[in-house]
Amino acid sequence: MAVTAPAVPPVAAPVHPRRKRYGTDNVSGRRMWGRTAIGAVIALVFLTPYLIMLVGSLKTRSEILSVPPEYLPQDGLQLGNYQSMWDTPETPLTYNLLSTIIIAVFATLLVLLVATPAAYYTARFRFPGRMVFLFLVIVTQMLQPAVLTAGLFRQMLWLDLNDTWVAMILINAAFNLSFALWIMHSFFAAIPKEIDEAAQIDGAGRLKVLFRINLPLVWPGIVTAVIFTFVSSWNEFAASLVIMSTAENQPLSVALTKFIGQYATSWQYVFGVSIVAIVPVIILFAVIEKRLIGGLTAGAVK
């Protein structure tokens, strides 16, 4: 009987390691660098005005007005501009900054205090005239303080609130309330009612359901409302110009105009005050950046 030799298994060809063509998100290196370059160009376009303000605040007035223009300070960095602009007697910037912070912070808190329960109620309950109410709320967003300055001045004069922080807090809160209510209404409406019913079965009251159950779920909407209201109140100009007559009570947006004269403008101080005015807003965005990103991506993944 013939004995057959065992079959020899074929030898696999050696596998040579390949160079990785894609990054962690399956994007080729060339495309990744291309997107990075495009993003850098777009960022530079948006940052250019702020860079011009920053560089201009470190120049002398003659350098800013020189022809041809000088893009960089030729006489050294004029850091003294930031000190001298705070010492201008007719423009008490320290009080102006304090006034702006108080008005923006308390207007934002007032908006949250009113808009949160209102948005929850309109999202959870069906009452007569509900859609009419929501429509009238959004219509108020079409009106701006610049259009109503004369009426607002007479109203605050009648209430004996003219030239006070309370007046500007109420005005800023009133004109930002509609947006905050609508954005928070949409977040509350996206939460299933079964969550509220389950909490009520466990013995939770309406207030507990609102603050302990719903608010953590609509936190991205609250952050969006906070950013919009704070930035809008921080930059408000028209109503403040008419109602706030005392130099110490005026916000930075009005105090900035004091450096712009009929025959001469201190551009180095205008740029310096503008840089100071945007710092608190940048700090706000840095503090709540993660919450803001959560609000933008809410509902993107199930």
PDB file of C-alpha atoms in Angstrom:
ATOM      1  CA  MET A   1       0.000   0.000   0.000  1.00  0.00           C
ATOM      2  CA  ALA A   2       1.482   3.273  -1.100  1.00  0.00           C
ATOM      3  CA  VAL A   3       2.007   5.921   1.527  1.00  0.00           C
ATOM      4  CA  THR A   4       1.259   9.495   0.381  1.00  0.00           C
ATOM      5  CA  ALA A   5       3.250  12.364   1.764  1.00  0.00           C
ATOM      6  CA  PRO A   6       1.323  14.878   3.825  1.00  0.00           C
ATOM      7  CA  ALA A   7       0.241  17.992   1.980  1.00  0.00           C
ATOM      8  CA  VAL A   8       2.406  20.973   2.692  1.00  0.00           C
ATOM      9  CA  PRO A   9       0.307  24.051   3.454  1.00  0.00           C
ATOM     10  CA  PRO A  10       1.021  26.980   1.196  1.00  0.00           C
ATOM     11  CA  VAL A  11       3.302  29.555   2.695  1.00  0.00           C
ATOM     12  CA  ALA A  12       1.586  32.904   3.039  1.00  0.00           C
ATOM     13  CA  ALA A  13       3.295  35.819   1.453  1.00  0.00           C
ATOM     14  CA  PRO A  14       4.905  38.171   3.972  1.00  0.00           C
ATOM     15  CA  VAL A  15       2.720  41.076   4.841  1.00  0.00           C
ATOM     16  CA  HIS A  16       4.548  44.345   4.552  1.00  0.00           C
ATOM     17  CA  PRO A  17       3.317  47.102   6.846  1.00  0.00           C
ATOM     18  CA  ARG A  18       1.582  49.861   4.984  1.00  0.00           C
ATOM     19  CA  ARG A  19       1.953  53.455   5.746  1.00  0.00           C
ATOM     20  CA  LYS A  20      -1.191  54.818   7.383  1.00  0.00           C
ATOM     21  CA  ARG A  21      -3.000  56.997   4.900  1.00  0.00           C
ATOM     22  CA  TYR A  22      -5.813  58.214   7.105  1.00  0.00           C
ATOM     23  CA  GLY A  23      -6.131  59.979  10.399  1.00  0.00           C
ATOM     24  CA  THR A  24      -8.314  58.974  13.297  1.00  0.00           C
ATOM     25  CA  ASP A  25     -11.418  60.318  11.506  1.00  0.00           C
ATOM     26  CA  ASN A  26     -10.630  58.521   8.196  1.00  0.00           C
ATOM     27  CA  VAL A  27      -9.535  61.760   6.536  1.00  0.00           C
ATOM     28  CA  SER A  28      -6.383  61.672   4.460  1.00  0.00           C
ATOM     29  CA  GLY A  29      -3.445  63.729   5.596  1.00  0.00           C
ATOM     30  CA  ARG A  30      -3.575  65.981   2.532  1.00  0.00           C
ATOM     31  CA  ARG A  31      -7.245  66.768   3.063  1.00  0.00           C
ATOM     32  CA  MET A  32      -6.667  67.343   6.766  1.00  0.00           C
ATOM     33  CA  TRP A  33      -3.942  69.906   6.085  1.00  0.00           C
ATOM     34  CA  GLY A  34      -6.128  71.531   3.442  1.00  0.00           C
ATOM     35  CA  ARG A  35      -9.039  71.885   5.846  1.00  0.00           C
ATOM     36  CA  THR A  36      -6.702  73.228   8.512  1.00  0.00           C
ATOM     37  CA  ALA A  37      -5.382  75.870   6.114  1.00  0.00           C
ATOM     38  CA  ILE A  38      -8.909  76.903   5.084  1.00  0.00           C
ATOM     39  CA  GLY A  39      -9.961  77.102   8.742  1.00  0.00           C
ATOM     40  CA  ALA A  40      -6.917  79.229   9.573  1.00  0.00           C
ATOM     41  CA  VAL A  41      -7.722  81.651   6.732  1.00  0.00           C
ATOM     42  CA  ILE A  42     -11.361  81.968   7.858  1.00  0.00           C
ATOM     43  CA  ALA A  43     -10.292  82.491  11.477  1.00  0.00           C
ATOM     44  CA  LEU A  44      -7.792  85.158  10.373  1.00  0.00           C
ATOM     45  CA  VAL A  45     -10.525  87.003   8.439  1.00  0.00           C
ATOM     46  CA  PHE A  46     -12.767  87.127  11.516  1.00  0.00           C
ATOM     47  CA  LEU A  47      -9.919  87.981  13.904  1.00  0.00           C
ATOM     48  CA  THR A  48      -8.404  90.737  11.743  1.00  0.00           C
ATOM     49  CA  PRO A  49     -10.666  93.548  13.092  1.00  0.00           C
ATOM     50  CA  TYR A  50      -9.778  92.601  16.669  1.00  0.00           C
ATOM     51  CA  LEU A  51      -6.076  92.458  15.816  1.00  0.00           C
ATOM     52  CA  ILE A  52      -6.338  95.912  14.242  1.00  0.00           C
ATOM     53  CA  MET A  53      -8.018  97.234  17.401  1.00  0.00           C
ATOM     54  CA  LEU A  54      -5.381  95.646  19.614  1.00  0.00           C
ATOM     55  CA  VAL A  55      -2.482  97.023  17.591  1.00  0.00           C
ATOM     56  CA  GLY A  56      -4.183 100.425  17.269  1.00  0.00           C
ATOM     57  CA  SER A  57      -4.621 100.670  21.027  1.00  0.00           C
ATOM     58  CA  LEU A  58      -0.827 100.377  21.362  1.00  0.00           C
ATOM     59  CA  LYS A  59      -0.057 103.196  18.901  1.00  0.00           C
ATOM     60  CA  THR A  60       0.067 106.948  19.207  1.00  0.00           C
ATOM     61  CA  ARG A  61      -2.664 108.994  17.576  1.00  0.00           C
ATOM     62  CA  SER A  62      -0.249 110.314  14.952  1.00  0.00           C
ATOM     63  CA  GLU A  63       0.748 106.768  13.976  1.00  0.00           C
ATOM     64  CA  ILE A  64      -2.890 105.760  13.558  1.00  0.00           C
ATOM     65  CA  LEU A  65      -3.581 108.751  11.294  1.00  0.00           C
ATOM     66  CA  SER A  66      -0.293 108.555   9.375  1.00  0.00           C
ATOM     67  CA  VAL A  67      -0.337 108.374   5.572  1.00  0.00           C
ATOM     68  CA  PRO A  68       0.808 105.905   4.341  1.00  0.00           C
ATOM     69  CA  PRO A  69      -0.451 103.869   7.289  1.00  0.00           C
ATOM     70  CA  GLU A  70       1.899 102.275   9.779  1.00  0.00           C
ATOM     71  CA  TYR A  71       0.760  98.734  10.465  1.00  0.00           C
ATOM     72  CA  LEU A  72       2.951  98.256  13.537  1.00  0.00           C
ATOM     73  CA  PRO A  73       3.891 100.731  16.288  1.00  0.00           C
ATOM     74  CA  GLN A  74       7.036 102.623  15.265  1.00  0.00           C
ATOM     75  CA  ASP A  75       7.658 104.387  18.591  1.00  0.00           C
ATOM     76  CA  GLY A  76       7.295 101.294  20.741  1.00  0.00           C
ATOM     77  CA  LEU A  77       4.244  99.831  22.404  1.00  0.00           C
ATOM     78  CA  GLN A  78       2.193 102.617  23.986  1.00  0.00           C
ATOM     79  CA  LEU A  79       1.035 100.697  27.045  1.00  0.00           C
ATOM     80  CA  GLY A  80       0.370 104.017  28.710  1.00  0.00           C
ATOM     81  CA  ASN A  81      -2.745 104.398  26.543  1.00  0.00           C
ATOM     82  CA  TYR A  82      -4.553 101.901  28.757  1.00  0.00           C
ATOM     83  CA  GLN A  83      -3.606 103.852  31.871  1.00  0.00           C
ATOM     84  CA  SER A  84      -4.405 107.297  30.539  1.00  0.00           C
ATOM     85  CA  MET A  85      -7.809 106.306  29.177  1.00  0.00           C
ATOM     86  CA  TRP A  86      -8.886 105.286  32.708  1.00  0.00           C
ATOM     87  CA  ASP A  87      -7.742 108.668  34.035  1.00  0.00           C
ATOM     88  CA  THR A  88      -9.855 110.752  31.648  1.00  0.00           C
ATOM     89  CA  PRO A  89     -11.957 112.975  33.956  1.00  0.00           C
ATOM     90  CA  GLU A  90     -14.962 113.393  31.637  1.00  0.00           C
ATOM     91  CA  THR A  91     -15.170 109.620  31.048  1.00  0.00           C
ATOM     92  CA  PRO A  92     -15.076 107.611  34.319  1.00  0.00           C
ATOM     93  CA  LEU A  93     -14.474 104.230  32.704  1.00  0.00           C
ATOM     94  CA  THR A  94     -14.291 102.402  36.037  1.00  0.00           C
ATOM     95  CA  TYR A  95     -17.869 103.373  36.849  1.00  0.00           C
ATOM     96  CA  ASN A  96     -18.928 102.759  33.255  1.00  0.00           C
ATOM     97  CA  LEU A  97     -17.558  99.214  33.360  1.00  0.00           C
ATOM     98  CA  LEU A  98     -19.260  98.569  36.701  1.00  0.00           C
ATOM     99  CA  SER A  99     -22.534  99.929  35.330  1.00  0.00           C
ATOM    100  CA  THR A 100     -22.317  97.695  32.259  1.00  0.00           C
ATOM    101  CA  ILE A 101     -21.642  94.582  34.342  1.00  0.00           C
ATOM    102  CA  ILE A 102     -24.513  95.271  36.752  1.00  0.00           C
ATOM    103  CA  ILE A 103     -27.022  95.988  33.967  1.00  0.00           C
ATOM    104  CA  ALA A 104     -26.039  92.943  31.870  1.00  0.00           C
ATOM    105  CA  VAL A 105     -25.899  90.480  34.794  1.00  0.00           C
ATOM    106  CA  PHE A 106     -29.160  91.487  36.443  1.00  0.00           C
ATOM    107  CA  ALA A 107     -31.018  91.784  33.130  1.00  0.00           C
ATOM    108  CA  THR A 108     -29.922  88.229  32.314  1.00  0.00           C
ATOM    109  CA  LEU A 109     -31.022  86.945  35.727  1.00  0.00           C
ATOM    110  CA  LEU A 110     -34.407  88.673  35.374  1.00  0.00           C
ATOM    111  CA  VAL A 111     -34.923  87.133  31.941  1.00  0.00           C
ATOM    112  CA  LEU A 112     -34.154  83.650  33.276  1.00  0.00           C
ATOM    113  CA  LEU A 113     -36.435  84.181  36.269  1.00  0.00           C
ATOM    114  CA  VAL A 114     -39.386  85.078  34.038  1.00  0.00           C
ATOM    115  CA  ALA A 115     -38.713  83.035  30.896  1.00  0.00           C
ATOM    116  CA  THR A 116     -38.035  79.678  32.570  1.00  0.00           C
ATOM    117  CA  PRO A 117     -41.474  79.092  34.192  1.00  0.00           C
ATOM    118  CA  ALA A 118     -43.238  80.781  31.253  1.00  0.00           C
ATOM    119  CA  ALA A 119     -41.525  78.516  28.718  1.00  0.00           C
ATOM    120  CA  TYR A 120     -42.256  75.436  30.827  1.00  0.00           C
ATOM    121  CA  TYR A 121     -45.943  76.335  31.188  1.00  0.00           C
ATOM    122  CA  THR A 122     -46.461  77.087  27.483  1.00  0.00           C
ATOM    123  CA  ALA A 123     -44.716  73.843  26.511  1.00  0.00           C
ATOM    124  CA  ARG A 124     -46.593  71.587  28.952  1.00  0.00           C
ATOM    125  CA  PHE A 125     -50.126  73.022  29.049  1.00  0.00           C
ATOM    126  CA  ARG A 126     -52.652  73.727  26.318  1.00  0.00           C
ATOM    127  CA  PHE A 127     -54.639  76.802  27.332  1.00  0.00           C
ATOM    128  CA  PRO A 128     -56.953  79.052  25.283  1.00  0.00           C
ATOM    129  CA  GLY A 129     -55.011  81.626  23.297  1.00  0.00           C
ATOM    130  CA  ARG A 130     -51.710  79.791  23.691  1.00  0.00           C
ATOM    131  CA  MET A 131     -50.585  80.200  20.092  1.00  0.00           C
ATOM    132  CA  VAL A 132     -51.752  83.820  20.029  1.00  0.00           C
ATOM    133  CA  PHE A 133     -49.706  84.475  23.155  1.00  0.00           C
ATOM    134  CA  LEU A 134     -46.593  82.892  21.644  1.00  0.00           C
ATOM    135  CA  PHE A 135     -47.112  84.853  18.427  1.00  0.00           C
ATOM    136  CA  LEU A 136     -47.392  88.151  20.308  1.00  0.00           C
ATOM    137  CA  VAL A 137     -44.257  87.288  22.249  1.00  0.00           C
ATOM    138  CA  ILE A 138     -42.223  86.762  19.086  1.00  0.00           C
ATOM    139  CA  VAL A 139     -43.666  89.938  17.527  1.00  0.00           C
ATOM    140  CA  THR A 140     -42.036  91.980  20.292  1.00  0.00           C
ATOM    141  CA  GLN A 141     -38.675  90.762  18.979  1.00  0.00           C
ATOM    142  CA  MET A 142     -39.273  92.889  15.885  1.00  0.00           C
ATOM    143  CA  LEU A 143     -39.201  96.083  17.969  1.00  0.00           C
ATOM    144  CA  GLN A 144     -35.846  97.529  18.949  1.00  0.00           C
ATOM    145  CA  PRO A 145     -35.026 100.053  21.702  1.00  0.00           C
ATOM    146  CA  ALA A 146     -33.844 102.549  19.064  1.00  0.00           C
ATOM    147  CA  VAL A 147     -37.404 102.798  17.723  1.00  0.00           C
ATOM    148  CA  LEU A 148     -38.987 103.252  21.143  1.00  0.00           C
ATOM    149  CA  THR A 149     -36.459 105.525  22.836  1.00  0.00           C
ATOM    150  CA  ALA A 150     -38.846 108.492  23.157  1.00  0.00           C
ATOM    151  CA  GLY A 151     -41.617 106.351  24.661  1.00  0.00           C
ATOM    152  CA  LEU A 152     -39.200 104.555  26.974  1.00  0.00           C
ATOM    153  CA  PHE A 153     -37.812 107.883  28.183  1.00  0.00           C
ATOM    154  CA  ARG A 154     -41.277 109.221  29.042  1.00  0.00           C
ATOM    155  CA  GLN A 155     -42.278 105.948  30.708  1.00  0.00           C
ATOM    156  CA  MET A 156     -39.176 105.801  32.902  1.00  0.00           C
ATOM    157  CA  LEU A 157     -39.606 109.497  33.714  1.00  0.00           C
ATOM    158  CA  TRP A 158     -43.187 108.779  34.827  1.00  0.00           C
ATOM    159  CA  LEU A 159     -41.990 105.840  36.952  1.00  0.00           C
ATOM    160  CA  ASP A 160     -39.231 108.036  38.437  1.00  0.00           C
ATOM    161  CA  LEU A 161     -36.625 105.556  37.185  1.00  0.00           C
ATOM    162  CA  ASN A 162     -34.890 107.788  34.672  1.00  0.00           C
ATOM    163  CA  ASP A 163     -31.079 107.683  34.800  1.00  0.00           C
ATOM    164  CA  THR A 164     -31.003 104.546  37.000  1.00  0.00           C
ATOM    165  CA  TRP A 165     -29.666 101.042  36.609  1.00  0.00           C
ATOM    166  CA  VAL A 166     -33.134  99.653  37.312  1.00  0.00           C
ATOM    167  CA  ALA A 167     -34.500 101.332  34.197  1.00  0.00           C
ATOM    168  CA  MET A 168     -31.889  99.763  31.926  1.00  0.00           C
ATOM    169  CA  ILE A 169     -32.246  96.363  33.602  1.00  0.00           C
ATOM    170  CA  LEU A 170     -35.988  96.392  32.928  1.00  0.00           C
ATOM    171  CA  ILE A 171     -35.566  97.603  29.342  1.00  0.00           C
ATOM    172  CA  ASN A 172     -32.891  95.052  28.435  1.00  0.00           C
ATOM    173  CA  ALA A 173     -34.838  92.251  30.092  1.00  0.00           C
ATOM    174  CA  ALA A 174     -38.027  93.220  28.249  1.00  0.00           C
ATOM    175  CA  PHE A 175     -36.386  93.265  24.820  1.00  0.00           C
ATOM    176  CA  ASN A 176     -34.568  89.951  25.323  1.00  0.00           C
ATOM    177  CA  LEU A 177     -37.371  88.073  27.042  1.00  0.00           C
ATOM    178  CA  SER A 178     -39.119  86.963  23.856  1.00  0.00           C
ATOM    179  CA  PHE A 179     -36.081  85.200  22.381  1.00  0.00           C
ATOM    180  CA  ALA A 180     -35.255  83.489  25.670  1.00  0.00           C
ATOM    181  CA  LEU A 181     -38.852  82.322  26.082  1.00  0.00           C
ATOM    182  CA  TRP A 182     -39.024  80.879  22.572  1.00  0.00           C
ATOM    183  CA  ILE A 183     -35.671  79.090  22.681  1.00  0.00           C
ATOM    184  CA  MET A 184     -36.424  77.571  26.089  1.00  0.00           C
ATOM    185  CA  HIS A 185     -39.974  76.707  25.006  1.00  0.00           C
ATOM    186  CA  SER A 186     -38.585  74.569  22.169  1.00  0.00           C
ATOM    187  CA  PHE A 187     -36.292  72.697  24.577  1.00  0.00           C
ATOM    188  CA  PHE A 188     -39.082  72.065  27.101  1.00  0.00           C
ATOM    189  CA  ALA A 189     -41.398  70.873  24.311  1.00  0.00           C
ATOM    190  CA  ALA A 190     -38.787  68.318  23.207  1.00  0.00           C
ATOM    191  CA  ILE A 191     -38.867  66.574  26.604  1.00  0.00           C
ATOM    192  CA  PRO A 192     -41.417  63.718  26.725  1.00  0.00           C
ATOM    193  CA  LYS A 193     -44.327  64.377  29.042  1.00  0.00           C
ATOM    194  CA  GLU A 194     -43.971  60.842  30.412  1.00  0.00           C
ATOM    195  CA  ILE A 195     -40.924  62.026  32.371  1.00  0.00           C
ATOM    196  CA  ASP A 196     -43.070  64.561  34.229  1.00  0.00           C
ATOM    197  CA  GLU A 197     -45.825  62.016  34.801  1.00  0.00           C
ATOM    198  CA  ALA A 198     -43.378  59.478  36.213  1.00  0.00           C
ATOM    199  CA  ALA A 199     -41.960  62.076  38.612  1.00  0.00           C
ATOM    200  CA  GLN A 200     -45.465  63.107  39.715  1.00  0.00           C
ATOM    201  CA  ILE A 201     -46.378  59.468  40.384  1.00  0.00           C
ATOM    202  CA  ASP A 202     -43.367  59.335  42.709  1.00  0.00           C
ATOM    203  CA  GLY A 203     -44.787  62.289  44.615  1.00  0.00           C
ATOM    204  CA  ALA A 204     -42.941  65.224  43.055  1.00  0.00           C
ATOM    205  CA  GLY A 205     -44.805  68.517  42.763  1.00  0.00           C
ATOM    206  CA  ARG A 206     -44.791  70.845  39.775  1.00  0.00           C
ATOM    207  CA  LEU A 207     -41.954  72.995  41.078  1.00  0.00           C
ATOM    208  CA  LYS A 208     -39.831  69.966  41.878  1.00  0.00           C
ATOM    209  CA  VAL A 209     -40.516  68.509  38.450  1.00  0.00           C
ATOM    210  CA  LEU A 210     -39.468  71.804  36.866  1.00  0.00           C
ATOM    211  CA  PHE A 211     -36.280  72.417  38.858  1.00  0.00           C
ATOM    212  CA  ARG A 212     -35.120  68.850  39.597  1.00  0.00           C
ATOM    213  CA  ILE A 213     -36.202  67.009  36.446  1.00  0.00           C
ATOM    214  CA  ASN A 214     -36.610  69.421  33.526  1.00  0.00           C
ATOM    215  CA  LEU A 215     -33.959  72.063  34.108  1.00  0.00           C
ATOM    216  CA  PRO A 216     -31.001  69.655  33.844  1.00  0.00           C
ATOM    217  CA  LEU A 217     -32.447  68.425  30.536  1.00  0.00           C
ATOM    218  CA  VAL A 218     -32.902  71.915  29.051  1.00  0.00           C
ATOM    219  CA  TRP A 219     -29.596  73.271  30.331  1.00  0.00           C
ATOM    220  CA  PRO A 220     -28.232  73.816  26.776  1.00  0.00           C
ATOM    221  CA  GLY A 221     -31.244  76.024  26.015  1.00  0.00           C
ATOM    222  CA  ILE A 222     -30.677  77.991  29.207  1.00  0.00           C
ATOM    223  CA  VAL A 223     -27.039  78.557  28.251  1.00  0.00           C
ATOM    224  CA  THR A 224     -28.094  79.780  24.807  1.00  0.00           C
ATOM    225  CA  ALA A 225     -30.565  82.212  26.364  1.00  0.00           C
ATOM    226  CA  VAL A 226     -27.928  83.428  28.832  1.00  0.00           C
ATOM    227  CA  ILE A 227     -25.378  84.137  26.095  1.00  0.00           C
ATOM    228  CA  PHE A 228     -27.866  85.939  23.861  1.00  0.00           C
ATOM    229  CA  THR A 229     -29.303  88.062  26.680  1.00  0.00           C
ATOM    230  CA  PHE A 230     -25.949  88.932  28.236  1.00  0.00           C
ATOM    231  CA  VAL A 231     -24.297  89.941  24.953  1.00  0.00           C
ATOM    232  CA  SER A 232     -27.347  91.929  23.845  1.00  0.00           C
ATOM    233  CA  SER A 233     -27.536  93.765  27.180  1.00  0.00           C
ATOM    234  CA  TRP A 234     -23.783  94.342  27.186  1.00  0.00           C
ATOM    235  CA  ASN A 235     -23.846  95.978  23.734  1.00  0.00           C
ATOM    236  CA  GLU A 236     -27.090  97.954  24.098  1.00  0.00           C
ATOM    237  CA  PHE A 237     -26.599 101.575  23.074  1.00  0.00           C
ATOM    238  CA  ALA A 238     -29.686 103.500  21.905  1.00  0.00           C
ATOM    239  CA  ALA A 239     -31.815 103.345  25.053  1.00  0.00           C
ATOM    240  CA  SER A 240     -28.789 103.900  27.299  1.00  0.00           C
ATOM    241  CA  LEU A 241     -27.822 107.013  25.364  1.00  0.00           C
ATOM    242  CA  VAL A 242     -31.268 108.574  25.955  1.00  0.00           C
ATOM    243  CA  ILE A 243     -32.091 107.373  29.471  1.00  0.00           C
ATOM    244  CA  MET A 244     -28.691 107.407  31.207  1.00  0.00           C
ATOM    245  CA  SER A 245     -27.634 111.051  31.449  1.00  0.00           C
ATOM    246  CA  THR A 246     -25.124 110.850  34.322  1.00  0.00           C
ATOM    247  CA  ALA A 247     -21.601 110.013  33.158  1.00  0.00           C
ATOM    248  CA  GLU A 248     -21.010 107.552  36.024  1.00  0.00           C
ATOM    249  CA  ASN A 249     -24.192 105.579  35.248  1.00  0.00           C
ATOM    250  CA  GLN A 250     -23.631 105.207  31.528  1.00  0.00           C
ATOM    251  CA  PRO A 251     -22.447 101.842  30.167  1.00  0.00           C
ATOM    252  CA  LEU A 252     -19.288 101.378  28.130  1.00  0.00           C
ATOM    253  CA  SER A 253     -21.164 101.513  24.833  1.00  0.00           C
ATOM    254  CA  VAL A 254     -22.123 105.131  25.572  1.00  0.00           C
ATOM    255  CA  ALA A 255     -18.856 106.082  27.279  1.00  0.00           C
ATOM    256  CA  LEU A 256     -16.985 105.007  24.143  1.00  0.00           C
ATOM    257  CA  THR A 257     -18.546 107.884  22.188  1.00  0.00           C
ATOM    258  CA  LYS A 258     -16.962 110.436  24.541  1.00  0.00           C
ATOM    259  CA  PHE A 259     -13.612 109.875  22.812  1.00  0.00           C
ATOM    260  CA  ILE A 260     -15.117 110.770  19.420  1.00  0.00           C
ATOM    261  CA  GLY A 261     -15.224 114.538  19.026  1.00  0.00           C
ATOM    262  CA  GLN A 262     -16.439 116.876  16.303  1.00  0.00           C
ATOM    263  CA  TYR A 263     -12.960 117.875  15.187  1.00  0.00           C
ATOM    264  CA  ALA A 264     -10.715 115.203  16.672  1.00  0.00           C
ATOM    265  CA  THR A 265     -11.000 111.579  17.744  1.00  0.00           C
ATOM    266  CA  SER A 266      -8.718 109.771  20.188  1.00  0.00           C
ATOM    267  CA  TRP A 267      -8.601 106.541  18.231  1.00  0.00           C
ATOM    268  CA  GLN A 268      -6.059 104.937  20.548  1.00  0.00           C
ATOM    269  CA  TYR A 269      -8.573 105.252  23.412  1.00  0.00           C
ATOM    270  CA  VAL A 270     -11.461 104.096  21.231  1.00  0.00           C
ATOM    271  CA  PHE A 271      -9.531 100.946  20.387  1.00  0.00           C
ATOM    272  CA  GLY A 272      -8.456 100.460  23.999  1.00  0.00           C
ATOM    273  CA  VAL A 273     -12.000 100.751  25.388  1.00  0.00           C
ATOM    274  CA  SER A 274     -13.243  98.371  22.680  1.00  0.00           C
ATOM    275  CA  ILE A 275     -10.662  95.768  23.726  1.00  0.00           C
ATOM    276  CA  VAL A 276     -11.647  96.148  27.384  1.00  0.00           C
ATOM    277  CA  ALA A 277     -15.337  95.820  26.446  1.00  0.00           C
ATOM    278  CA  ILE A 278     -14.918  92.461  24.718  1.00  0.00           C
ATOM    279  CA  VAL A 279     -12.854  90.827  27.486  1.00  0.00           C
ATOM    280  CA  PRO A 280     -15.850  89.946  29.768  1.00  0.00           C
ATOM    281  CA  VAL A 281     -17.706  88.446  26.805  1.00  0.00           C
ATOM    282  CA  ILE A 282     -14.697  86.281  25.952  1.00  0.00           C
ATOM    283  CA  ILE A 283     -14.511  85.155  29.589  1.00  0.00           C
ATOM    284  CA  LEU A 284     -18.213  84.238  29.511  1.00  0.00           C
ATOM    285  CA  PHE A 285     -17.749  82.135  26.383  1.00  0.00           C
ATOM    286  CA  ALA A 286     -14.684  80.442  27.863  1.00  0.00           C
ATOM    287  CA  VAL A 287     -16.548  79.535  31.054  1.00  0.00           C
ATOM    288  CA  ILE A 288     -19.636  78.048  29.388  1.00  0.00           C
ATOM    289  CA  GLU A 289     -18.077  76.798  26.157  1.00  0.00           C
ATOM    290  CA  LYS A 290     -18.822  73.142  26.884  1.00  0.00           C
ATOM    291  CA  ARG A 291     -22.429  73.900  27.708  1.00  0.00           C
ATOM    292  CA  LEU A 292     -22.769  75.894  24.505  1.00  0.00           C
ATOM    293  CA  ILE A 293     -21.391  73.035  22.398  1.00  0.00           C
ATOM    294  CA  GLY A 294     -23.845  70.710  24.145  1.00  0.00           C
ATOM    295  CA  GLY A 295     -26.665  73.036  23.152  1.00  0.00           C
ATOM    296  CA  LEU A 296     -25.579  73.096  19.525  1.00  0.00           C
ATOM    297  CA  THR A 297     -25.353  69.295  19.290  1.00  0.00           C
ATOM    298  CA  ALA A 298     -28.438  68.495  21.380  1.00  0.00           C
ATOM    299  CA  GLY A 299     -30.648  66.019  19.522  1.00  0.00           C
ATOM    300  CA  ALA A 300     -28.011  65.194  16.898  1.00  0.00           C
ATOM    301  CA  VAL A 301     -27.586  61.612  18.124  1.00  0.00           C
ATOM    302  CA  LYS A 302     -30.276  59.298  19.466  1.00  0.00           C
TER     303      LYS A 302
END
